[in-house]
Amino acid sequence: MVDGVDAAVARDSLETQIHHEFDEDSVAARLFEAAGGYAPTVGILGAVLGLIHVMENLADPNKLGAGIAIAFVATVYGVGIANLIFLPIASKLRRKLVIERDRKTLIAEGVLSIQAGLNPRVLEDKLHAYAGEPPVEARI
């Protein structure tokens, strides 16, 4: 801005950087979302293995309970880990990334508005509106 860069070029540069950083930082959230999607499948695989163990021991009723227990426990672990660990972590990461992206966008709007010579009071109202807050007069 200090070097007299054209406003359109500055806006494009800032928006590109903000979107690039958001996409780059979203990798961790996507990883946890994927893990949350695969965890129940792993639980189902454990259930199938437990049921195979049950089928191998159909002749001995004393061993059936262990195989059925393995099947249920594997399913519960898969679904539980997905819904209690992986997906909430992904959601929290995604929420923090969106907040950070919005904060950077707000800063960019402020800087670009200053460069454009916008009146400070109008700028303040604009930034409050952008942030979802009431104007200063409405808060007093």
PDB file of C-alpha atoms in Angstrom:
ATOM      1  CA  MET A   1       0.000   0.000   0.000  1.00  0.00           C
ATOM      2  CA  VAL A   2       2.848   2.371   0.861  1.00  0.00           C
ATOM      3  CA  ASP A   3       4.422   1.894  -2.572  1.00  0.00           C
ATOM      4  CA  GLY A   4       1.270   3.094  -4.325  1.00  0.00           C
ATOM      5  CA  VAL A   5       0.115  -0.282  -5.575  1.00  0.00           C
ATOM      6  CA  ASP A   6      -3.150  -0.136  -7.508  1.00  0.00           C
ATOM      7  CA  ALA A   7      -6.152  -0.984  -5.294  1.00  0.00           C
ATOM      8  CA  ALA A   8      -7.369  -3.740  -7.624  1.00  0.00           C
ATOM      9  CA  VAL A   9      -3.942  -5.401  -7.623  1.00  0.00           C
ATOM     10  CA  ALA A  10      -3.683  -5.096  -3.842  1.00  0.00           C
ATOM     11  CA  ARG A  11      -7.195  -6.533  -3.345  1.00  0.00           C
ATOM     12  CA  ASP A  12      -6.464  -9.436  -5.686  1.00  0.00           C
ATOM     13  CA  SER A  13      -3.156 -10.146  -3.964  1.00  0.00           C
ATOM     14  CA  LEU A  14      -4.655 -10.069  -0.456  1.00  0.00           C
ATOM     15  CA  GLU A  15      -7.663 -12.213  -1.404  1.00  0.00           C
ATOM     16  CA  THR A  16      -5.418 -14.756  -3.134  1.00  0.00           C
ATOM     17  CA  GLN A  17      -3.168 -14.979  -0.093  1.00  0.00           C
ATOM     18  CA  ILE A  18      -6.110 -15.351   2.297  1.00  0.00           C
ATOM     19  CA  HIS A  19      -7.704 -18.114   0.197  1.00  0.00           C
ATOM     20  CA  HIS A  20      -4.377 -19.898  -0.294  1.00  0.00           C
ATOM     21  CA  GLU A  21      -3.644 -19.892   3.445  1.00  0.00           C
ATOM     22  CA  PHE A  22      -7.176 -21.119   4.203  1.00  0.00           C
ATOM     23  CA  ASP A  23      -6.849 -23.993   1.726  1.00  0.00           C
ATOM     24  CA  GLU A  24      -3.388 -24.880   3.011  1.00  0.00           C
ATOM     25  CA  ASP A  25      -4.455 -24.802   6.657  1.00  0.00           C
ATOM     26  CA  SER A  26      -7.580 -26.876   5.907  1.00  0.00           C
ATOM     27  CA  VAL A  27      -5.471 -29.993   5.315  1.00  0.00           C
ATOM     28  CA  ALA A  28      -5.559 -30.982   9.003  1.00  0.00           C
ATOM     29  CA  ALA A  29      -9.336 -30.574   9.187  1.00  0.00           C
ATOM     30  CA  ARG A  30      -9.768 -32.692   6.048  1.00  0.00           C
ATOM     31  CA  LEU A  31      -7.476 -35.343   7.542  1.00  0.00           C
ATOM     32  CA  PHE A  32      -9.605 -35.629  10.682  1.00  0.00           C
ATOM     33  CA  GLU A  33     -12.799 -35.624   8.595  1.00  0.00           C
ATOM     34  CA  ALA A  34     -11.418 -38.499   6.523  1.00  0.00           C
ATOM     35  CA  ALA A  35     -10.393 -40.383   9.665  1.00  0.00           C
ATOM     36  CA  GLY A  36     -13.904 -39.844  11.018  1.00  0.00           C
ATOM     37  CA  GLY A  37     -15.284 -41.345   7.829  1.00  0.00           C
ATOM     38  CA  TYR A  38     -12.989 -44.369   7.869  1.00  0.00           C
ATOM     39  CA  ALA A  39     -13.175 -45.204  11.583  1.00  0.00           C
ATOM     40  CA  PRO A  40     -16.654 -46.793  11.428  1.00  0.00           C
ATOM     41  CA  THR A  41     -15.479 -48.902   8.487  1.00  0.00           C
ATOM     42  CA  VAL A  42     -12.574 -50.166  10.556  1.00  0.00           C
ATOM     43  CA  GLY A  43     -15.067 -50.953  13.325  1.00  0.00           C
ATOM     44  CA  ILE A  44     -17.211 -52.926  10.893  1.00  0.00           C
ATOM     45  CA  LEU A  45     -14.133 -54.855   9.747  1.00  0.00           C
ATOM     46  CA  GLY A  46     -13.454 -55.719  13.390  1.00  0.00           C
ATOM     47  CA  ALA A  47     -17.065 -56.841  13.727  1.00  0.00           C
ATOM     48  CA  VAL A  48     -16.744 -59.076  10.688  1.00  0.00           C
ATOM     49  CA  LEU A  49     -13.567 -60.611  12.110  1.00  0.00           C
ATOM     50  CA  GLY A  50     -15.350 -61.193  15.415  1.00  0.00           C
ATOM     51  CA  LEU A  51     -18.236 -62.890  13.622  1.00  0.00           C
ATOM     52  CA  ILE A  52     -15.806 -65.053  11.663  1.00  0.00           C
ATOM     53  CA  HIS A  53     -14.396 -66.128  15.013  1.00  0.00           C
ATOM     54  CA  VAL A  54     -17.959 -66.957  16.125  1.00  0.00           C
ATOM     55  CA  MET A  55     -18.527 -69.075  13.005  1.00  0.00           C
ATOM     56  CA  GLU A  56     -15.312 -71.010  13.641  1.00  0.00           C
ATOM     57  CA  ASN A  57     -16.547 -71.947  17.094  1.00  0.00           C
ATOM     58  CA  LEU A  58     -20.184 -72.794  16.447  1.00  0.00           C
ATOM     59  CA  ALA A  59     -19.578 -76.290  17.818  1.00  0.00           C
ATOM     60  CA  ASP A  60     -18.381 -74.901  21.178  1.00  0.00           C
ATOM     61  CA  PRO A  61     -21.060 -72.596  22.708  1.00  0.00           C
ATOM     62  CA  ASN A  62     -18.634 -71.473  25.445  1.00  0.00           C
ATOM     63  CA  LYS A  63     -16.517 -69.625  22.852  1.00  0.00           C
ATOM     64  CA  LEU A  64     -19.407 -67.885  21.083  1.00  0.00           C
ATOM     65  CA  GLY A  65     -19.693 -65.073  23.635  1.00  0.00           C
ATOM     66  CA  ALA A  66     -16.090 -63.923  23.128  1.00  0.00           C
ATOM     67  CA  GLY A  67     -16.502 -63.653  19.361  1.00  0.00           C
ATOM     68  CA  ILE A  68     -19.778 -61.760  19.659  1.00  0.00           C
ATOM     69  CA  ALA A  69     -18.214 -59.421  22.221  1.00  0.00           C
ATOM     70  CA  ILE A  70     -15.307 -58.688  19.875  1.00  0.00           C
ATOM     71  CA  ALA A  71     -17.787 -57.889  17.099  1.00  0.00           C
ATOM     72  CA  PHE A  72     -19.771 -55.434  19.232  1.00  0.00           C
ATOM     73  CA  VAL A  73     -16.728 -53.808  20.831  1.00  0.00           C
ATOM     74  CA  ALA A  74     -15.057 -53.244  17.459  1.00  0.00           C
ATOM     75  CA  THR A  75     -18.182 -51.589  16.105  1.00  0.00           C
ATOM     76  CA  VAL A  76     -18.563 -49.381  19.165  1.00  0.00           C
ATOM     77  CA  TYR A  77     -14.909 -48.332  19.026  1.00  0.00           C
ATOM     78  CA  GLY A  78     -15.099 -47.466  15.335  1.00  0.00           C
ATOM     79  CA  VAL A  79     -18.267 -45.408  15.625  1.00  0.00           C
ATOM     80  CA  GLY A  80     -17.246 -43.913  18.977  1.00  0.00           C
ATOM     81  CA  ILE A  81     -13.816 -42.776  17.847  1.00  0.00           C
ATOM     82  CA  ALA A  82     -15.325 -41.229  14.720  1.00  0.00           C
ATOM     83  CA  ASN A  83     -18.109 -39.339  16.496  1.00  0.00           C
ATOM     84  CA  LEU A  84     -16.386 -38.527  19.789  1.00  0.00           C
ATOM     85  CA  ILE A  85     -12.852 -37.748  18.629  1.00  0.00           C
ATOM     86  CA  PHE A  86     -12.154 -37.357  14.898  1.00  0.00           C
ATOM     87  CA  LEU A  87     -15.248 -35.479  13.693  1.00  0.00           C
ATOM     88  CA  PRO A  88     -15.369 -33.020  16.633  1.00  0.00           C
ATOM     89  CA  ILE A  89     -11.672 -32.216  16.143  1.00  0.00           C
ATOM     90  CA  ALA A  90     -12.290 -31.640  12.419  1.00  0.00           C
ATOM     91  CA  SER A  91     -15.253 -29.403  13.205  1.00  0.00           C
ATOM     92  CA  LYS A  92     -13.295 -27.331  15.722  1.00  0.00           C
ATOM     93  CA  LEU A  93     -10.360 -26.925  13.337  1.00  0.00           C
ATOM     94  CA  ARG A  94     -12.688 -25.895  10.526  1.00  0.00           C
ATOM     95  CA  ARG A  95     -14.461 -23.368  12.779  1.00  0.00           C
ATOM     96  CA  LYS A  96     -11.134 -21.823  13.868  1.00  0.00           C
ATOM     97  CA  LEU A  97      -9.961 -21.626  10.255  1.00  0.00           C
ATOM     98  CA  VAL A  98     -13.141 -19.824   9.196  1.00  0.00           C
ATOM     99  CA  ILE A  99     -12.774 -17.347  12.058  1.00  0.00           C
ATOM    100  CA  GLU A 100      -9.150 -16.700  11.090  1.00  0.00           C
ATOM    101  CA  ARG A 101     -10.065 -16.278   7.404  1.00  0.00           C
ATOM    102  CA  ASP A 102     -12.821 -13.811   8.313  1.00  0.00           C
ATOM    103  CA  ARG A 103     -10.428 -11.872  10.568  1.00  0.00           C
ATOM    104  CA  LYS A 104      -7.862 -11.577   7.774  1.00  0.00           C
ATOM    105  CA  THR A 105     -10.565 -10.535   5.312  1.00  0.00           C
ATOM    106  CA  LEU A 106     -11.746  -7.841   7.737  1.00  0.00           C
ATOM    107  CA  ILE A 107      -8.183  -6.538   8.077  1.00  0.00           C
ATOM    108  CA  ALA A 108      -7.747  -6.521   4.301  1.00  0.00           C
ATOM    109  CA  GLU A 109     -11.014  -4.582   3.883  1.00  0.00           C
ATOM    110  CA  GLY A 110      -9.823  -2.037   6.429  1.00  0.00           C
ATOM    111  CA  VAL A 111      -6.440  -1.568   4.780  1.00  0.00           C
ATOM    112  CA  LEU A 112      -7.950  -1.295   1.301  1.00  0.00           C
ATOM    113  CA  SER A 113     -10.555   1.187   2.533  1.00  0.00           C
ATOM    114  CA  ILE A 114      -7.823   3.322   4.124  1.00  0.00           C
ATOM    115  CA  GLN A 115      -5.920   3.216   0.850  1.00  0.00           C
ATOM    116  CA  ALA A 116      -9.073   4.322  -0.990  1.00  0.00           C
ATOM    117  CA  GLY A 117      -9.363   7.290   1.389  1.00  0.00           C
ATOM    118  CA  LEU A 118     -12.648   6.299   2.989  1.00  0.00           C
ATOM    119  CA  ASN A 119     -13.846   8.551   5.795  1.00  0.00           C
ATOM    120  CA  PRO A 120     -12.787   7.058   9.182  1.00  0.00           C
ATOM    121  CA  ARG A 121     -16.336   7.104  10.581  1.00  0.00           C
ATOM    122  CA  VAL A 122     -17.732   5.455   7.462  1.00  0.00           C
ATOM    123  CA  LEU A 123     -14.901   2.934   7.603  1.00  0.00           C
ATOM    124  CA  GLU A 124     -15.670   2.148  11.229  1.00  0.00           C
ATOM    125  CA  ASP A 125     -19.338   1.556  10.426  1.00  0.00           C
ATOM    126  CA  LYS A 126     -18.383  -0.533   7.397  1.00  0.00           C
ATOM    127  CA  LEU A 127     -16.044  -2.745   9.419  1.00  0.00           C
ATOM    128  CA  HIS A 128     -18.579  -3.147  12.229  1.00  0.00           C
ATOM    129  CA  ALA A 129     -21.205  -4.159   9.668  1.00  0.00           C
ATOM    130  CA  TYR A 130     -18.765  -6.569   8.058  1.00  0.00           C
ATOM    131  CA  ALA A 131     -18.000  -8.102  11.451  1.00  0.00           C
ATOM    132  CA  GLY A 132     -21.709  -8.451  12.211  1.00  0.00           C
ATOM    133  CA  GLU A 133     -21.680  -5.841  14.961  1.00  0.00           C
ATOM    134  CA  PRO A 134     -23.998  -2.845  15.281  1.00  0.00           C
ATOM    135  CA  PRO A 135     -22.575   0.614  14.436  1.00  0.00           C
ATOM    136  CA  VAL A 136     -21.004   2.594  17.270  1.00  0.00           C
ATOM    137  CA  GLU A 137     -24.091   4.806  17.712  1.00  0.00           C
ATOM    138  CA  ALA A 138     -26.300   1.743  18.235  1.00  0.00           C
ATOM    139  CA  ARG A 139     -23.974   0.375  20.960  1.00  0.00           C
ATOM    140  CA  ILE A 140     -23.976   3.547  23.059  1.00  0.00           C
TER     141      ILE A 140
END
